[in-house]
Amino acid sequence: MESRRNMFFSYKKDPEKLPDIQKLITLAEEQGFVVVDDYKEANIIVGVGGDGAFLQAVRKSGFRDDCLYVGVTDEVEASLYCDFHIHDTEKMIEAIQTAGVEVRRYPVIDVHIDGESHFKCLNELSVRSSIIKTLVMDVHIDDLHFETFRGDGIVVSTPTGSTAYNRSLNGAVVDPRIPCMQVNEMASLNNNQFRTLGSSFILHSDRKLTLSIPQDGNNYPVIGLDNEALSIQNIQNIEVEMTGSIIKTVKLKNNSFWHKVQRTFL
Ligand code: NAP
């Protein structure tokens, strides 16, 4: 962390939590960091709150690959993206002073909607019907028309997102050292006309997944990009791929992804 000195804090302006955040800012300054008001000037971006706050910090700062993201939780529960607890200042100081910090790279998925808008996701892309009717999507893997889905929606998750929405849909937890995307269905309707694989599947990072939405009246699904929702009318094609985008975060000793999974779920 020696050469990285400009730190930006991203947090919800909750008056109850401000005193703790102020203590954190003071600690950072005492340790020689320059706390900046503009994330563009930062090379360390700290998301304070929990996994949701970390996802917001990454999204709002534009998924920068030239800075280090740090997650600090203020909740009792362990968090998958947060290596520090807001009250565990000793651990933070130790990490800074002993250089006991390695960089860990988390793969991110790239989403193109109708060849125009481009978005990134750290947890997942979710495409859900915004009305009570089922949503139909043609699922293509590269150039192969793989299946026609009809149901509530589809979730495409990254490895670090595999412990979130994907896991609630019985998807597998995936090691983030494997850059890949997991495709999972939400309440698919299976009958003689519509048939889907019925289980989640994992795609290599060099594959492209395309979800094509027929213009049948239900073509304005809710698009979830981690914890942000987009509502776009007349969507035709959603392309999802991994182009090598990553975000960097801290890795403390004895705190691998699998330590966190164990701590959170077992
Ligand atoms: P939220 O709906 O308030 O909370 C969702 C929960 O998921 C929170 O406990 C959050 O942790 C946790 N979480 C977030 N990312 C995680 C990860 N990678 N691994 C394990 N747990 C994770 O929304 P939020 O806090 O802003 O988080 C957004 C995420 O919620 C979405 O990206 C999606 O994955 C997930 N989600 C899940 C479902 C579901 O399981 N049915 C439905 C919608 C969304 P914190 O409390 O530390 O924030």
PDB file of N, CA and C in Angstrom, residues 138-147 183 197 201-204 207-211:
ATOM      1  N   ASP A 138     -34.738 -15.890 -25.758  1.00  0.00           N
ATOM      2  CA  ASP A 138     -33.936 -16.878 -26.471  1.00  0.00           C
ATOM      3  C   ASP A 138     -32.523 -16.780 -25.950  1.00  0.00           C
ATOM      4  N   VAL A 139     -32.006 -17.911 -25.510  1.00  0.00           N
ATOM      5  CA  VAL A 139     -30.677 -17.927 -24.902  1.00  0.00           C
ATOM      6  C   VAL A 139     -29.677 -18.468 -25.921  1.00  0.00           C
ATOM      7  N   HIS A 140     -28.700 -17.643 -26.267  1.00  0.00           N
ATOM      8  CA  HIS A 140     -27.669 -18.070 -27.222  1.00  0.00           C
ATOM      9  C   HIS A 140     -26.329 -18.156 -26.497  1.00  0.00           C
ATOM     10  N   ILE A 141     -25.604 -19.234 -26.767  1.00  0.00           N
ATOM     11  CA  ILE A 141     -24.229 -19.318 -26.282  1.00  0.00           C
ATOM     12  C   ILE A 141     -23.351 -19.197 -27.519  1.00  0.00           C
ATOM     13  N   ASP A 142     -22.574 -18.159 -27.597  1.00  0.00           N
ATOM     14  CA  ASP A 142     -21.880 -17.799 -28.846  1.00  0.00           C
ATOM     15  C   ASP A 142     -22.927 -17.767 -29.973  1.00  0.00           C
ATOM     16  N   ASP A 143     -22.730 -18.582 -31.025  1.00  0.00           N
ATOM     17  CA  ASP A 143     -23.700 -18.532 -32.133  1.00  0.00           C
ATOM     18  C   ASP A 143     -24.792 -19.598 -32.016  1.00  0.00           C
ATOM     19  N   LEU A 144     -24.720 -20.384 -30.957  1.00  0.00           N
ATOM     20  CA  LEU A 144     -25.689 -21.482 -30.796  1.00  0.00           C
ATOM     21  C   LEU A 144     -26.963 -20.998 -30.112  1.00  0.00           C
ATOM     22  N   HIS A 145     -28.110 -21.272 -30.736  1.00  0.00           N
ATOM     23  CA  HIS A 145     -29.376 -21.010 -30.034  1.00  0.00           C
ATOM     24  C   HIS A 145     -29.568 -22.183 -29.072  1.00  0.00           C
ATOM     25  N   PHE A 146     -29.325 -21.921 -27.794  1.00  0.00           N
ATOM     26  CA  PHE A 146     -29.244 -23.001 -26.808  1.00  0.00           C
ATOM     27  C   PHE A 146     -30.625 -23.423 -26.305  1.00  0.00           C
ATOM     28  N   GLU A 147     -31.456 -22.450 -25.941  1.00  0.00           N
ATOM     29  CA  GLU A 147     -32.783 -22.777 -25.410  1.00  0.00           C
ATOM     30  C   GLU A 147     -33.673 -21.544 -25.497  1.00  0.00           C
ATOM     31  N   VAL A 183     -24.946 -19.073 -15.259  1.00  0.00           N
ATOM     32  CA  VAL A 183     -26.286 -18.689 -15.725  1.00  0.00           C
ATOM     33  C   VAL A 183     -27.309 -19.495 -14.935  1.00  0.00           C
ATOM     34  N   LEU A 197     -32.757 -26.038 -19.732  1.00  0.00           N
ATOM     35  CA  LEU A 197     -31.860 -27.027 -19.122  1.00  0.00           C
ATOM     36  C   LEU A 197     -32.315 -27.371 -17.704  1.00  0.00           C
ATOM     37  N   PHE A 201     -25.730 -23.311 -15.337  1.00  0.00           N
ATOM     38  CA  PHE A 201     -24.545 -23.756 -16.083  1.00  0.00           C
ATOM     39  C   PHE A 201     -23.495 -22.660 -16.059  1.00  0.00           C
ATOM     40  N   ILE A 202     -22.261 -23.094 -16.231  1.00  0.00           N
ATOM     41  CA  ILE A 202     -21.125 -22.176 -16.079  1.00  0.00           C
ATOM     42  C   ILE A 202     -20.419 -22.043 -17.421  1.00  0.00           C
ATOM     43  N   LEU A 203     -20.201 -20.806 -17.826  1.00  0.00           N
ATOM     44  CA  LEU A 203     -19.572 -20.557 -19.120  1.00  0.00           C
ATOM     45  C   LEU A 203     -18.146 -20.054 -18.946  1.00  0.00           C
ATOM     46  N   HIS A 204     -17.279 -20.541 -19.788  1.00  0.00           N
ATOM     47  CA  HIS A 204     -15.889 -20.081 -19.828  1.00  0.00           C
ATOM     48  C   HIS A 204     -15.875 -18.585 -20.160  1.00  0.00           C
ATOM     49  N   ARG A 207     -16.593 -17.145 -23.710  1.00  0.00           N
ATOM     50  CA  ARG A 207     -17.901 -17.330 -24.372  1.00  0.00           C
ATOM     51  C   ARG A 207     -18.724 -16.049 -24.275  1.00  0.00           C
ATOM     52  N   LYS A 208     -19.692 -15.958 -25.200  1.00  0.00           N
ATOM     53  CA  LYS A 208     -20.624 -14.820 -25.120  1.00  0.00           C
ATOM     54  C   LYS A 208     -22.027 -15.381 -24.942  1.00  0.00           C
ATOM     55  N   LEU A 209     -22.743 -14.805 -24.000  1.00  0.00           N
ATOM     56  CA  LEU A 209     -24.136 -15.191 -23.783  1.00  0.00           C
ATOM     57  C   LEU A 209     -25.015 -14.073 -24.326  1.00  0.00           C
ATOM     58  N   THR A 210     -25.988 -14.444 -25.150  1.00  0.00           N
ATOM     59  CA  THR A 210     -26.927 -13.419 -25.645  1.00  0.00           C
ATOM     60  C   THR A 210     -28.342 -13.811 -25.247  1.00  0.00           C
ATOM     61  N   LEU A 211     -29.037 -12.875 -24.649  1.00  0.00           N
ATOM     62  CA  LEU A 211     -30.441 -13.077 -24.295  1.00  0.00           C
ATOM     63  C   LEU A 211     -31.253 -12.206 -25.244  1.00  0.00           C
TER      64      LEU A 211
END
